N, CA, C and O of each residue as an XYZ file, in Angstrom:
292
protein
N      46.065    -12.282    -21.160
C      45.124    -13.293    -20.926
C      44.368    -12.410    -19.665
O      43.310    -12.809    -19.179
N      44.869    -11.487    -19.322
C      43.815    -10.881    -18.230
C      42.997    -10.716    -18.389
O      42.079    -10.997    -17.618
N      42.811     -9.877    -20.056
C      41.382     -9.212    -20.605
C      40.699    -10.237    -20.877
O      39.504     -9.986    -20.718
N      40.973    -11.764    -21.369
C      40.493    -12.677    -21.400
C      39.112    -13.197    -20.132
O      37.884    -13.271    -20.093
N      40.369    -13.468    -19.195
C      39.317    -13.787    -17.864
C      38.600    -12.708    -17.374
O      37.814    -13.097    -16.510
N      38.550    -11.647    -17.544
C      37.594    -10.521    -16.882
C      36.278    -10.651    -18.083
O      35.154    -10.452    -17.622
N      36.382    -10.996    -19.688
C      35.652    -10.489    -20.171
C      35.116    -12.428    -20.276
O      34.160    -12.781    -20.965
N      35.852    -13.277    -19.566
C      34.758    -14.293    -19.211
C      34.013    -14.734    -18.265
O      33.089    -15.543    -18.187
N      34.704    -13.908    -17.393
C      33.503    -13.379    -15.500
C      32.533    -12.805    -16.132
O      31.426    -13.340    -16.058
N      32.705    -11.468    -16.980
C      31.814    -10.851    -17.054
C      30.516    -11.576    -17.466
O      29.460    -11.561    -16.834
N      30.778    -12.243    -18.681
C      29.991    -13.035    -19.435
C      29.241    -14.316    -18.465
O      28.253    -14.914    -18.893
N      29.673    -14.536    -17.524
C      29.589    -15.688    -16.523
C      28.213    -14.937    -15.801
O      27.021    -15.220    -15.927
N      28.947    -13.764    -14.920
C      28.164    -13.428    -14.262
C      27.038    -12.837    -14.893
O      26.236    -12.486    -14.028
N      26.566    -12.530    -16.269
C      25.564    -12.028    -16.736
C      24.629    -13.330    -17.017
O      23.466    -13.390    -16.617
N      25.136    -14.150    -17.598
C      24.973    -15.439    -17.837
C      23.842    -16.158    -17.082
O      22.813    -16.631    -17.565
N      24.464    -16.138    -15.088
C      24.089    -16.314    -14.215
C      22.715    -15.211    -13.473
O      21.829    -15.720    -12.786
N      22.750    -14.072    -13.690
C      21.656    -13.212    -13.695
C      20.393    -13.529    -14.573
O      19.301    -13.615    -14.011
N      20.470    -13.657    -15.549
C      19.821    -14.054    -16.597
C      18.903    -15.085    -16.611
O      17.737    -15.120    -17.003
N      19.768    -16.089    -16.016
C      18.404    -17.569    -15.721
C      17.317    -17.592    -15.062
O      16.241    -18.092    -15.389
N      17.571    -17.107    -14.232
C      15.988    -16.376    -13.485
C      15.144    -15.905    -14.398
O      14.019    -16.369    -14.211
N      15.218    -15.032    -15.494
C      14.735    -14.792    -15.974
C      13.965    -15.343    -17.392
O      13.276    -14.730    -18.207
N      14.376    -16.735    -17.329
C      13.766    -17.637    -18.078
C      12.469    -18.616    -17.181
O      11.891    -19.700    -17.266
N      12.511    -17.447    -16.356
C      11.104    -18.749    -15.444
C       9.861    -18.895    -16.165
O       9.347    -18.209    -17.049
N       9.521    -19.892    -15.611
C       7.669    -20.400    -15.543
C       6.810    -19.165    -15.435
O       6.671    -18.424    -14.462
N       6.357    -19.107    -16.424
C       4.675    -18.239    -16.454
C       4.273    -18.534    -15.640
O       4.641    -19.707    -15.717
N       3.476    -18.467    -14.329
C       2.148    -18.503    -13.754
C       1.069    -17.363    -13.770
O       1.054    -16.142    -13.926
N       0.299    -18.236    -13.564
C      -0.888    -17.297    -13.001
C      -1.102    -16.622    -11.934
O      -1.250    -17.134    -10.824
N      -1.140    -15.306    -12.201
C      -1.413    -14.349    -11.059
C      -2.931    -13.435    -10.922
O      -3.337    -12.832    -11.915
N      -3.520    -13.405     -9.940
C      -4.685    -13.281     -9.749
C      -4.615    -12.167     -8.972
O      -4.562    -12.447     -7.774
N      -4.590    -10.724     -9.281
C      -4.466    -10.053     -8.322
C      -6.009     -8.764     -8.109
O      -6.249     -7.834     -8.880
N      -6.738     -9.101     -6.963
C      -7.994     -8.508     -6.664
C      -7.930     -7.484     -5.412
O      -6.995     -7.464     -4.612
N      -9.066     -6.634     -5.358
C      -8.514     -6.359     -3.536
C     -10.153     -5.166     -3.749
O     -11.073     -5.760     -4.311
N     -10.369     -4.158     -3.479
C     -11.204     -3.603     -2.898
C     -10.832     -2.131     -2.206
O      -9.846     -2.106     -1.470
N     -11.729     -0.679     -2.457
C     -11.289      0.533     -1.629
C     -12.658      0.844     -1.180
O     -13.697      1.026     -1.816
N     -12.432      0.856     -0.109
C     -13.749      1.875      0.855
C     -13.493      3.296      1.781
O     -12.649      3.284      2.678
N     -14.151      4.289      1.535
C     -14.335      5.042      1.300
C     -15.516      5.473      2.481
O     -16.620      5.030      2.163
N     -15.517      6.205      3.710
C     -16.094      6.514      4.298
C     -16.099      8.075      4.891
O     -15.094      8.649      5.308
N     -17.286      8.572      4.846
C     -17.368     10.184      5.360
C     -18.400     10.046      6.459
O     -19.577      9.732      6.279
N     -17.686     10.383      7.896
C     -18.793     10.226      9.144
C     -18.836     11.385      9.819
O     -17.755     11.928     10.049
N     -19.846     11.907     10.199
C     -20.634     13.551     10.466
C     -20.703     13.105     11.717
O     -21.001     11.911     11.712
N     -20.508     13.688     13.160
C     -21.775     13.733     14.356
C     -21.812     14.977     14.952
O     -20.806     15.458     15.475
N     -22.797     15.502     14.924
C     -23.781     16.606     15.245
C     -24.162     16.086     16.788
O     -24.656     15.000     17.092
N     -23.830     17.052     17.563
C     -23.971     17.050     19.106
C     -22.943     15.720     19.858
O     -23.175     14.812     20.655
N     -21.689     16.216     19.081
C     -20.698     15.055     19.711
C     -20.340     15.137     21.087
O     -19.941     14.102     21.622
N     -20.433     16.487     21.945
C     -20.669     16.194     23.576
C     -21.464     15.748     24.293
O     -21.572     16.003     25.492
N     -22.296     14.837     23.491
C     -23.600     14.291     24.193
C     -24.467     15.401     25.055
O     -24.783     14.953     26.157
N     -24.977     16.903     24.775
C     -25.219     17.247     25.436
C     -24.872     18.657     26.598
O     -25.622     19.382     27.252
N     -23.862     18.609     26.498
C     -22.460     19.000     27.959
C     -23.335     20.320     27.906
O     -23.790     20.803     26.869
N     -23.538     20.952     29.493
C     -24.083     22.043     29.776
C     -23.479     23.019     30.404
O     -23.968     23.940     31.059
N     -22.331     22.753     30.156
C     -21.300     23.536     30.822
C     -21.436     25.393     30.620
O     -22.004     25.895     29.650
N     -20.861     26.120     31.626
C     -20.463     27.459     31.036
C     -19.869     27.240     29.456
O     -20.416     27.714     28.460
N     -18.744     26.494     29.446
C     -17.984     26.399     27.966
C     -19.015     26.088     26.870
O     -18.625     26.361     25.735
N     -20.018     25.671     26.957
C     -20.536     24.209     26.085
C     -20.759     25.511     24.802
O     -20.540     25.305     23.608
N     -21.172     26.663     25.302
C     -22.090     27.316     24.019
C     -20.851     27.782     22.671
O     -20.996     27.995     21.467
N     -19.635     27.799     23.594
C     -18.330     28.206     22.476
C     -17.562     27.250     21.675
O     -16.853     27.404     20.680
N     -18.002     25.854     22.617
C     -17.604     24.695     21.866
C     -17.839     24.027     20.737
O     -19.045     23.791     20.663
N     -17.330     23.671     19.952
C     -17.865     22.768     18.925
C     -18.155     21.967     18.721
O     -17.311     21.074     18.642
N     -19.750     21.609     18.442
C     -19.396     19.600     19.310
C     -19.828     18.756     17.530
O     -20.253     17.605     17.431
N     -19.577     19.676     16.371
C     -19.462     18.448     15.711
C     -18.203     18.032     15.192
O     -17.233     18.783     15.095
N     -18.218     16.985     14.903
C     -16.857     15.739     14.498
C     -16.951     15.479     12.807
O     -18.114     15.139     12.589
N     -16.487     15.496     12.040
C     -16.545     15.441     10.481
C     -15.087     14.398     10.061
O     -13.908     14.706     10.233
N     -15.453     13.538      9.667
C     -14.113     13.109      9.296
C     -13.974     11.897      8.136
O     -14.994     11.338      7.732
N     -13.110     11.657      7.806
C     -13.355     10.618      5.978
C     -12.416      9.841      7.005
O     -11.883      9.994      8.104
N     -12.563      8.745      5.785
C     -12.015      7.043      6.632
C     -11.852      6.546      5.235
O     -12.916      6.594      4.618
N     -10.518      5.934      4.325
C     -10.348      4.935      3.320
C      -9.602      3.847      3.420
O      -8.381      3.888      3.575
N     -10.318      2.739      3.335
C      -9.453      1.439      3.562
C      -9.223      0.767      2.450
O     -10.293      0.596      1.865
N      -8.129      0.200      1.754
C      -7.813     -0.230      0.643
C      -7.464     -1.866      1.001
O      -7.063     -2.126      2.136
N      -7.591     -2.713      0.221
C      -7.286     -4.315      0.534
C      -6.978     -4.895     -0.913
O      -7.766     -4.689     -1.836
N      -5.833     -5.611     -1.084
C      -5.000     -5.870     -2.213
C      -5.047     -7.570     -1.608
O      -5.002     -7.928     -0.431
N      -5.149     -8.415     -2.822
C      -5.226     -9.889     -2.297
C      -4.516    -10.345     -3.848
O      -4.940    -10.076     -4.971
N      -3.303    -11.119     -3.460
C      -2.513    -11.492     -4.364
C      -2.329    -13.040     -4.296
O      -1.756    -13.655     -3.397
N      -3.111    -13.722     -5.773
C      -3.183    -15.332     -5.302
C      -2.396    -15.855     -6.292
O      -2.417    -15.154     -7.304
N      -1.873    -16.598     -6.351
C      -0.824    -17.337     -7.159
C      -1.079    -18.655     -7.616
O      -0.229    -19.257     -8.272
């Protein structure tokens, strides 16, 4: 009897988990974009004329990437 109850319990749990798998199929639209930029700035210290200005690096370069994802159901 105990074996039968275990088997029925397992079958009931599997049936309850499997029911959502039969959900209605809907149209889902996934879209988006990726934007990449490289920014390079020269004379970034705006003409600093201090004693240490000759040794300072007044250039700056960096990359910036933005990704946007949109999901419509």
